[in-house]
Amino acid sequence: MYALVKIATRVIAHCNCTFTRSITSGEATVPSTVPDTITEWVGNAVCMSDADGIGISPPASLIAFQPFFVSMNLPYSVIRDEQVPVAVTVSNYLSKCMAVSLSINPSTEYDIKGKPSGFTCVCGQDTATKTFTIIMREIGDVNVSITAEVVNNPSICSGAEMSSRIGMSDTVIRPLIVEPEGAPREYTISDFVCMTRPDTVFEASTCSYISLFLYVIESSSGSVTENYALSLPDPENLVEGSERAFVKVVGDVMGPALTNFERLLRMPYGCAEQTMVSFAPNIFVLKYLEAINKDNGEVRTKAIRYMKSGYQRVLNYAHNDQSYSSFGTSSPEKPGSMWLTAFVVKCFGLAQPYIYIDKSILSKSIDFFVRHQDDDGCFPQVCCFTFA
């Protein structure tokens, strides 16, 4: 009896592509194990001698394959409870026909619709395909297993000359990604954890998934252990089995936002509001680095360069009264925006330690606020603004 079992994803462990031998007779035998894959291997020999120099042999080829194997065609991913057609192909590289029994192996992770097995005839140098239908019941990576076995049943091949390799079999196992039904939703919860011994360094261990709505973070500080419970929201219409939760502990309040400075530092562009949205983070990054006494010359140089560019750019959207609007004087029928002007004045004031800011410009913008201030001290919304 022959038995061949294979996994769809292979790890080629035997691939010694180069051999070195020192010989005198001109002949050498180099044993090697052919990797478990169906392909053609091409090789040649290169030799060197003191008398004749270098020599290269003509290439020689070797086609490695299994004489009988099964394969299946699966989609990349499916939805749970979806009916999935599984096309199973049997290949016969021998010279005679084979009566083959095909079966899809049962699993608790999927149901088989219809018969789980069937017969087909595969003649020499030919293939045959049969389709099974399965219904996925579990979420995640589900292994689908197919087995093909040569059986003694000449009637299937209508009297053709049969192969004598009865009992030879092949099994293929392939993973299929099963996704939950419905639309994905993601919720982020941020919170501060203050330990009872803040003067001692502590490390948080892997979080424990207590229930659908509760995570417990266990932290240790020497001999002291504390638990911190984090309640998760109760989403409506949750698809059973689709919930996932991840916890990340950072020992710096600003750490998550400033992990990658390059994502916060951007060259200002676009209309006035878009320019200021890119301008402001450069200021806050520099102030944060100063607050923690961290010197990052590359980040500082880039932030200052971006601020200088943004400063010059946003001045193009100023009106005669030094108020600002999304498109400046290109829309003369619209006055400056109270909200946008206030944001520009705030950012320009914060940027003064890093770049040159014309103080007369700030004074004119402040005069714009004073002229529009109500008697009760409030500042009304003047004109309009667009969220970038």
CSV table of C-alpha atoms in Angstrom, one decimal:
chain,number,residue,atom,x,y,z
A,1,MET,CA,0.0,0.0,0.0
A,2,TYR,CA,1.2,3.5,-0.9
A,3,ALA,CA,0.4,6.5,1.4
A,4,LEU,CA,1.1,10.1,0.5
A,5,VAL,CA,0.1,12.9,2.8
A,6,LYS,CA,0.8,16.5,2.0
A,7,ILE,CA,0.0,19.9,3.3
A,8,ALA,CA,-0.8,22.7,0.8
A,9,THR,CA,1.8,25.0,2.3
A,10,ARG,CA,5.2,23.3,2.2
A,11,VAL,CA,8.5,24.1,3.8
A,12,ILE,CA,11.3,23.0,1.6
A,13,ALA,CA,13.9,21.6,3.9
A,14,HIS,CA,16.2,20.0,1.3
A,15,CYS,CA,17.5,22.5,-1.1
A,16,ASN,CA,21.3,22.1,-1.2
A,17,CYS,CA,21.7,23.9,-4.5
A,18,THR,CA,25.6,23.9,-4.6
A,19,PHE,CA,28.1,21.2,-3.9
A,20,THR,CA,31.9,21.4,-3.8
A,21,ARG,CA,34.1,18.3,-4.3
A,22,SER,CA,37.8,17.9,-4.8
A,23,ILE,CA,38.4,14.9,-7.1
A,24,THR,CA,41.1,13.6,-9.4
A,25,SER,CA,39.4,11.0,-11.5
A,26,GLY,CA,37.0,13.4,-13.3
A,27,GLU,CA,33.9,11.7,-12.0
A,28,ALA,CA,31.9,12.3,-8.8
A,29,THR,CA,28.6,11.1,-7.4
A,30,VAL,CA,26.7,13.7,-5.3
A,31,PRO,CA,23.6,12.3,-3.5
A,32,SER,CA,20.8,14.8,-2.8
A,33,THR,CA,17.2,14.7,-1.7
A,34,VAL,CA,14.8,16.2,-4.1
A,35,PRO,CA,12.5,18.8,-2.4
A,36,ASP,CA,8.8,17.9,-2.0
A,37,THR,CA,7.5,20.0,-4.9
A,38,ILE,CA,6.4,19.4,-8.5
A,39,THR,CA,8.9,21.2,-10.7
A,40,GLU,CA,11.8,20.9,-13.1
A,41,TRP,CA,15.3,21.1,-11.6
A,42,VAL,CA,18.2,22.2,-13.8
A,43,GLY,CA,21.9,21.8,-12.9
A,44,ASN,CA,25.3,21.8,-14.3
A,45,ALA,CA,28.9,21.3,-13.2
A,46,VAL,CA,31.7,23.8,-13.0
A,47,CYS,CA,35.3,22.5,-12.7
A,48,MET,CA,38.7,24.1,-12.4
A,49,SER,CA,42.2,22.7,-12.9
A,50,ASP,CA,45.7,24.0,-13.0
A,51,ALA,CA,46.3,22.6,-16.5
A,52,ASP,CA,43.0,23.3,-18.3
A,53,GLY,CA,41.5,26.2,-16.4
A,54,ILE,CA,37.7,26.4,-16.0
A,55,GLY,CA,35.1,24.2,-17.6
A,56,ILE,CA,31.3,24.2,-17.5
A,57,SER,CA,29.2,21.2,-18.4
A,58,PRO,CA,26.0,21.3,-20.5
A,59,PRO,CA,22.9,21.7,-18.3
A,60,ALA,CA,21.0,18.6,-17.2
A,61,SER,CA,17.4,18.6,-16.0
A,62,LEU,CA,15.3,16.5,-13.7
A,63,ILE,CA,11.5,16.7,-13.4
A,64,ALA,CA,10.3,15.8,-9.9
A,65,PHE,CA,6.7,15.0,-9.3
A,66,GLN,CA,4.3,12.6,-7.5
A,67,PRO,CA,2.7,10.2,-9.9
A,68,PHE,CA,-0.7,10.6,-8.2
A,69,PHE,CA,-1.9,13.6,-6.1
A,70,VAL,CA,-4.9,15.6,-5.2
A,71,SER,CA,-5.4,19.4,-5.0
A,72,MET,CA,-8.3,21.7,-4.1
A,73,ASN,CA,-9.3,25.2,-5.0
A,74,LEU,CA,-10.5,27.4,-2.2
A,75,PRO,CA,-11.4,31.1,-2.0
A,76,TYR,CA,-9.2,33.4,0.1
A,77,SER,CA,-11.9,34.0,2.7
A,78,VAL,CA,-15.6,33.3,3.3
A,79,ILE,CA,-18.4,34.4,5.6
A,80,ARG,CA,-19.6,32.2,8.4
A,81,ASP,CA,-22.7,30.1,7.3
A,82,GLU,CA,-21.8,30.7,3.7
A,83,GLN,CA,-22.0,27.7,1.3
A,84,VAL,CA,-18.5,27.2,-0.2
A,85,PRO,CA,-17.9,25.0,-3.3
A,86,VAL,CA,-14.7,23.1,-3.0
A,87,ALA,CA,-13.3,22.0,-6.3
A,88,VAL,CA,-11.1,18.9,-5.9
A,89,THR,CA,-8.8,17.8,-8.7
A,90,VAL,CA,-7.0,14.5,-9.0
A,91,SER,CA,-3.9,14.2,-11.2
A,92,ASN,CA,-2.6,10.9,-12.6
A,93,TYR,CA,0.9,11.0,-14.1
A,94,LEU,CA,1.0,7.2,-14.6
A,95,SER,CA,0.3,5.4,-17.8
A,96,LYS,CA,-2.8,3.5,-16.7
A,97,CYS,CA,-6.3,4.5,-15.4
A,98,MET,CA,-7.2,4.6,-11.7
A,99,ALA,CA,-10.5,4.3,-9.9
A,100,VAL,CA,-10.3,7.0,-7.2
A,101,SER,CA,-12.4,7.5,-4.2
A,102,LEU,CA,-12.6,11.2,-3.2
A,103,SER,CA,-13.8,12.2,0.3
A,104,ILE,CA,-13.9,15.5,2.2
A,105,ASN,CA,-13.0,14.7,5.8
A,106,PRO,CA,-15.7,15.7,8.4
A,107,SER,CA,-15.0,18.5,10.9
A,108,THR,CA,-16.9,20.2,13.7
A,109,GLU,CA,-16.0,23.5,12.1
A,110,TYR,CA,-18.0,23.0,8.9
A,111,ASP,CA,-21.0,21.0,7.7
A,112,ILE,CA,-20.9,19.0,4.5
A,113,LYS,CA,-23.8,19.5,2.1
A,114,GLY,CA,-24.7,16.5,0.1
A,115,LYS,CA,-22.5,13.3,0.0
A,116,PRO,CA,-19.1,13.6,1.7
A,117,SER,CA,-17.5,11.2,-0.8
A,118,GLY,CA,-17.7,10.0,-4.4
A,119,PHE,CA,-15.8,8.1,-7.1
A,120,THR,CA,-14.2,9.2,-10.3
A,121,CYS,CA,-11.9,7.7,-13.0
A,122,VAL,CA,-8.6,9.3,-13.8
A,123,CYS,CA,-6.7,7.9,-16.8
A,124,GLY,CA,-3.0,8.2,-17.4
A,125,GLN,CA,-1.6,11.7,-18.0
A,126,ASP,CA,-5.0,13.2,-17.2
A,127,THR,CA,-7.0,14.9,-14.4
A,128,ALA,CA,-10.5,14.7,-13.0
A,129,THR,CA,-12.4,17.2,-10.9
A,130,LYS,CA,-15.2,16.8,-8.4
A,131,THR,CA,-16.9,19.5,-6.4
A,132,PHE,CA,-18.1,19.3,-2.8
A,133,THR,CA,-20.1,21.9,-0.9
A,134,ILE,CA,-19.4,22.8,2.7
A,135,ILE,CA,-21.0,25.3,5.1
A,136,MET,CA,-18.6,27.1,7.5
A,137,ARG,CA,-19.7,27.1,11.1
A,138,GLU,CA,-16.7,28.6,13.0
A,139,ILE,CA,-14.8,31.8,12.7
A,140,GLY,CA,-11.1,31.9,12.2
A,141,ASP,CA,-8.7,29.7,10.2
A,142,VAL,CA,-10.5,26.5,9.5
A,143,ASN,CA,-8.6,23.5,8.0
A,144,VAL,CA,-10.3,21.8,5.1
A,145,SER,CA,-9.1,18.2,4.5
A,146,ILE,CA,-9.5,16.2,1.3
A,147,THR,CA,-8.4,12.5,0.7
A,148,ALA,CA,-8.1,10.7,-2.5
A,149,GLU,CA,-7.5,6.9,-2.6
A,150,VAL,CA,-7.0,4.4,-5.4
A,151,VAL,CA,-9.6,1.7,-5.1
A,152,ASN,CA,-10.2,-1.7,-6.8
A,153,ASN,CA,-13.4,-0.8,-8.8
A,154,PRO,CA,-12.8,-1.3,-12.6
A,155,SER,CA,-16.4,-0.6,-13.4
A,156,ILE,CA,-15.8,3.1,-12.7
A,157,CYS,CA,-13.4,3.3,-15.7
A,158,SER,CA,-15.6,1.3,-18.1
A,159,GLY,CA,-13.2,-1.6,-18.6
A,160,ALA,CA,-10.1,0.5,-19.3
A,161,GLU,CA,-6.7,-0.9,-18.4
A,162,MET,CA,-6.3,-0.3,-14.7
A,163,SER,CA,-3.3,0.6,-12.6
A,164,SER,CA,-2.2,-2.0,-10.0
A,165,ARG,CA,-1.4,0.6,-7.3
A,166,ILE,CA,-4.5,-0.1,-5.3
A,167,GLY,CA,-4.5,1.6,-1.9
A,168,MET,CA,-2.3,4.5,-2.9
A,169,SER,CA,-3.7,7.7,-1.3
A,170,ASP,CA,-3.0,11.4,-1.0
A,171,THR,CA,-4.4,13.9,1.5
A,172,VAL,CA,-4.3,17.7,1.2
A,173,ILE,CA,-5.1,20.1,4.1
A,174,ARG,CA,-5.6,23.8,3.4
A,175,PRO,CA,-6.6,26.6,5.8
A,176,LEU,CA,-9.6,28.8,4.9
A,177,ILE,CA,-10.2,32.1,6.6
A,178,VAL,CA,-13.8,32.3,7.9
A,179,GLU,CA,-14.9,35.9,8.8
A,180,PRO,CA,-18.0,36.8,10.9
A,181,GLU,CA,-21.1,38.1,9.3
A,182,GLY,CA,-22.1,41.7,9.8
A,183,ALA,CA,-20.1,44.9,9.6
A,184,PRO,CA,-16.9,45.4,11.7
A,185,ARG,CA,-17.0,48.1,14.4
A,186,GLU,CA,-14.0,49.2,16.5
A,187,TYR,CA,-14.1,51.0,19.8
A,188,THR,CA,-11.1,52.6,21.6
A,189,ILE,CA,-11.1,53.2,25.3
A,190,SER,CA,-8.3,55.2,26.9
A,191,ASP,CA,-7.7,55.4,30.7
A,192,PHE,CA,-5.0,56.2,33.2
A,193,VAL,CA,-3.8,53.6,35.6
A,194,CYS,CA,-2.2,55.1,38.8
A,195,MET,CA,-0.4,52.4,40.9
A,196,THR,CA,-0.3,52.7,44.7
A,197,ARG,CA,3.5,52.8,44.6
A,198,PRO,CA,4.2,55.3,41.8
A,199,ASP,CA,7.8,55.7,42.9
A,200,THR,CA,8.5,52.0,41.9
A,201,VAL,CA,9.0,50.7,38.4
A,202,PHE,CA,6.5,48.1,37.5
A,203,GLU,CA,5.8,45.8,34.5
A,204,ALA,CA,2.3,44.8,33.3
A,205,SER,CA,1.8,41.2,32.6
A,206,THR,CA,-0.3,39.7,29.8
A,207,CYS,CA,-3.9,40.8,30.3
A,208,SER,CA,-6.5,38.3,31.2
A,209,TYR,CA,-9.7,38.1,29.2
A,210,ILE,CA,-12.2,37.6,32.0
A,211,SER,CA,-15.4,38.0,30.0
A,212,LEU,CA,-16.8,39.9,27.0
A,213,PHE,CA,-16.9,43.2,28.8
A,214,LEU,CA,-14.0,42.9,31.3
A,215,TYR,CA,-10.3,42.8,31.1
A,216,VAL,CA,-7.9,42.6,34.1
A,217,ILE,CA,-4.4,44.0,33.9
A,218,GLU,CA,-2.1,42.5,36.4
A,219,SER,CA,1.0,44.6,37.3
A,220,SER,CA,3.8,43.7,39.7
A,221,SER,CA,6.1,45.9,41.7
A,222,GLY,CA,8.5,43.8,43.6
A,223,SER,CA,6.3,41.7,46.0
A,224,VAL,CA,3.2,43.9,45.3
A,225,THR,CA,0.6,42.8,42.7
A,226,GLU,CA,-2.4,44.9,41.7
A,227,ASN,CA,-5.3,44.2,39.4
A,228,TYR,CA,-7.0,46.9,37.3
A,229,ALA,CA,-10.4,46.1,35.7
A,230,LEU,CA,-11.3,47.8,32.4
A,231,SER,CA,-14.9,47.6,31.5
A,232,LEU,CA,-15.7,47.4,27.8
A,233,PRO,CA,-18.8,48.8,26.1
A,234,ASP,CA,-21.8,46.6,25.4
A,235,PRO,CA,-22.3,46.9,21.7
A,236,GLU,CA,-25.7,46.2,20.3
A,237,ASN,CA,-26.3,43.4,17.8
A,238,LEU,CA,-22.9,41.8,18.5
A,239,VAL,CA,-22.2,38.8,16.3
A,240,GLU,CA,-21.4,35.9,18.6
A,241,GLY,CA,-17.8,34.9,18.5
A,242,SER,CA,-16.6,37.9,16.6
A,243,GLU,CA,-15.5,40.0,19.6
A,244,ARG,CA,-11.8,40.8,20.0
A,245,ALA,CA,-10.1,43.0,22.6
A,246,PHE,CA,-6.5,44.2,22.8
A,247,VAL,CA,-4.8,46.1,25.7
A,248,LYS,CA,-1.7,48.2,25.3
A,249,VAL,CA,0.1,49.7,28.4
A,250,VAL,CA,2.4,52.7,27.8
A,251,GLY,CA,4.4,54.3,30.6
A,252,ASP,CA,4.1,57.8,28.9
A,253,VAL,CA,0.9,59.8,28.6
A,254,MET,CA,1.9,61.2,25.3
A,255,GLY,CA,3.7,58.0,24.2
A,256,PRO,CA,1.0,56.5,21.8
A,257,ALA,CA,0.6,59.8,20.0
A,258,LEU,CA,4.3,60.5,19.7
A,259,THR,CA,5.6,57.1,18.9
A,260,ASN,CA,6.2,58.0,15.3
A,261,PHE,CA,7.1,61.7,14.9
A,262,GLU,CA,7.1,61.5,11.2
A,263,ARG,CA,3.4,60.9,11.1
A,264,LEU,CA,2.7,64.1,13.1
A,265,LEU,CA,5.2,66.3,11.3
A,266,ARG,CA,3.7,67.3,8.0
A,267,MET,CA,4.4,70.0,5.4
A,268,PRO,CA,1.4,72.4,5.5
A,269,TYR,CA,-0.6,72.5,2.3
A,270,GLY,CA,-4.1,73.2,1.0
A,271,CYS,CA,-6.5,75.9,2.1
A,272,ALA,CA,-6.1,77.9,5.3
A,273,GLU,CA,-7.7,75.4,7.5
A,274,GLN,CA,-5.8,72.5,6.0
A,275,THR,CA,-2.6,74.5,6.4
A,276,MET,CA,-3.2,75.1,10.1
A,277,VAL,CA,-4.2,71.5,10.8
A,278,SER,CA,-0.7,70.5,9.5
A,279,PHE,CA,1.0,73.6,11.1
A,280,ALA,CA,-0.2,73.1,14.7
A,281,PRO,CA,1.2,69.6,15.5
A,282,ASN,CA,4.8,70.8,14.7
A,283,ILE,CA,4.5,73.2,17.6
A,284,PHE,CA,3.1,70.7,20.1
A,285,VAL,CA,5.8,68.1,19.2
A,286,LEU,CA,8.6,70.6,19.9
A,287,LYS,CA,7.0,71.7,23.2
A,288,TYR,CA,6.6,68.1,24.3
A,289,LEU,CA,10.2,67.3,23.6
A,290,GLU,CA,11.3,70.4,25.6
A,291,ALA,CA,9.1,69.4,28.5
A,292,ILE,CA,10.7,65.9,28.8
A,293,ASN,CA,14.2,67.3,28.1
A,294,LYS,CA,14.6,65.2,25.0
A,295,ASP,CA,16.8,66.6,22.3
A,296,ASN,CA,16.0,65.3,18.8
A,297,GLY,CA,17.8,67.5,16.3
A,298,GLU,CA,16.3,65.9,13.2
A,299,VAL,CA,12.8,66.3,14.5
A,300,ARG,CA,13.4,69.9,15.5
A,301,THR,CA,14.9,70.8,12.2
A,302,LYS,CA,12.0,69.3,10.2
A,303,ALA,CA,9.4,70.9,12.5
A,304,ILE,CA,10.8,74.3,12.2
A,305,ARG,CA,11.1,74.0,8.4
A,306,TYR,CA,7.5,73.0,8.2
A,307,MET,CA,6.4,75.9,10.4
A,308,LYS,CA,8.2,78.4,8.3
A,309,SER,CA,6.5,77.1,5.2
A,310,GLY,CA,3.1,77.0,6.9
A,311,TYR,CA,3.5,80.5,8.3
A,312,GLN,CA,4.2,82.0,4.9
A,313,ARG,CA,1.4,80.0,3.3
A,314,VAL,CA,-1.4,80.9,5.7
A,315,LEU,CA,-0.6,84.6,5.3
A,316,ASN,CA,-2.0,84.2,1.7
A,317,TYR,CA,-5.4,83.7,3.2
A,318,ALA,CA,-5.5,86.9,5.3
A,319,HIS,CA,-8.0,89.7,4.6
A,320,ASN,CA,-7.2,93.4,4.8
A,321,ASP,CA,-8.3,93.4,8.5
A,322,GLN,CA,-5.9,90.5,9.2
A,323,SER,CA,-8.7,88.0,9.7
A,324,TYR,CA,-8.5,84.7,8.0
A,325,SER,CA,-10.9,82.5,5.9
A,326,SER,CA,-10.6,79.3,4.1
A,327,PHE,CA,-9.7,80.9,0.7
A,328,GLY,CA,-8.8,84.5,1.8
A,329,THR,CA,-9.5,87.3,-0.6
A,330,SER,CA,-10.2,84.9,-3.5
A,331,SER,CA,-13.7,84.9,-2.0
A,332,PRO,CA,-14.2,88.7,-1.3
A,333,GLU,CA,-17.9,88.3,-0.6
A,334,LYS,CA,-17.0,86.3,2.6
A,335,PRO,CA,-15.4,88.0,5.6
A,336,GLY,CA,-12.8,86.4,7.8
A,337,SER,CA,-13.8,83.6,10.1
A,338,MET,CA,-13.8,84.3,13.9
A,339,TRP,CA,-13.0,80.7,14.7
A,340,LEU,CA,-10.2,80.3,12.1
A,341,THR,CA,-8.6,83.6,13.0
A,342,ALA,CA,-8.5,82.7,16.7
A,343,PHE,CA,-6.8,79.4,15.8
A,344,VAL,CA,-4.3,81.2,13.7
A,345,VAL,CA,-3.5,83.7,16.4
A,346,LYS,CA,-3.1,81.0,19.0
A,347,CYS,CA,-0.7,78.9,16.9
A,348,PHE,CA,1.3,82.0,15.8
A,349,GLY,CA,1.7,83.0,19.4
A,350,LEU,CA,2.9,79.5,20.4
A,351,ALA,CA,5.3,79.4,17.4
A,352,GLN,CA,7.1,82.6,18.3
A,353,PRO,CA,9.9,80.8,20.3
A,354,TYR,CA,10.8,78.7,17.2
A,355,ILE,CA,10.2,80.9,14.1
A,356,TYR,CA,9.9,84.6,13.3
A,357,ILE,CA,6.3,85.9,13.7
A,358,ASP,CA,5.4,89.5,12.7
A,359,LYS,CA,3.9,90.9,15.9
A,360,SER,CA,2.1,93.6,14.0
A,361,ILE,CA,0.1,90.9,12.2
A,362,LEU,CA,-1.0,89.4,15.6
A,363,SER,CA,-2.0,92.9,16.8
A,364,LYS,CA,-4.2,93.5,13.7
A,365,SER,CA,-5.9,90.1,14.2
A,366,ILE,CA,-6.6,90.9,17.9
A,367,ASP,CA,-8.2,94.2,16.8
A,368,PHE,CA,-10.5,92.1,14.6
A,369,PHE,CA,-11.7,90.3,17.7
A,370,VAL,CA,-12.2,93.5,19.6
A,371,ARG,CA,-14.3,95.1,16.9
A,372,HIS,CA,-16.7,92.1,16.8
A,373,GLN,CA,-16.9,91.5,20.5
A,374,ASP,CA,-20.4,91.7,21.9
A,375,ASP,CA,-21.3,93.9,24.9
A,376,ASP,CA,-21.6,90.8,27.1
A,377,GLY,CA,-18.0,89.9,26.3
A,378,CYS,CA,-18.9,87.0,23.9
A,379,PHE,CA,-17.3,86.6,20.5
A,380,PRO,CA,-19.9,85.8,17.9
A,381,GLN,CA,-19.2,83.5,15.0
A,382,VAL,CA,-18.4,85.7,12.0
A,383,CYS,CA,-18.8,84.1,8.6
A,384,CYS,CA,-18.2,80.5,8.2
A,385,PHE,CA,-15.6,77.8,8.3
A,386,THR,CA,-15.0,74.4,6.8
A,387,PHE,CA,-13.6,71.5,8.7
A,388,ALA,CA,-10.6,70.2,6.8
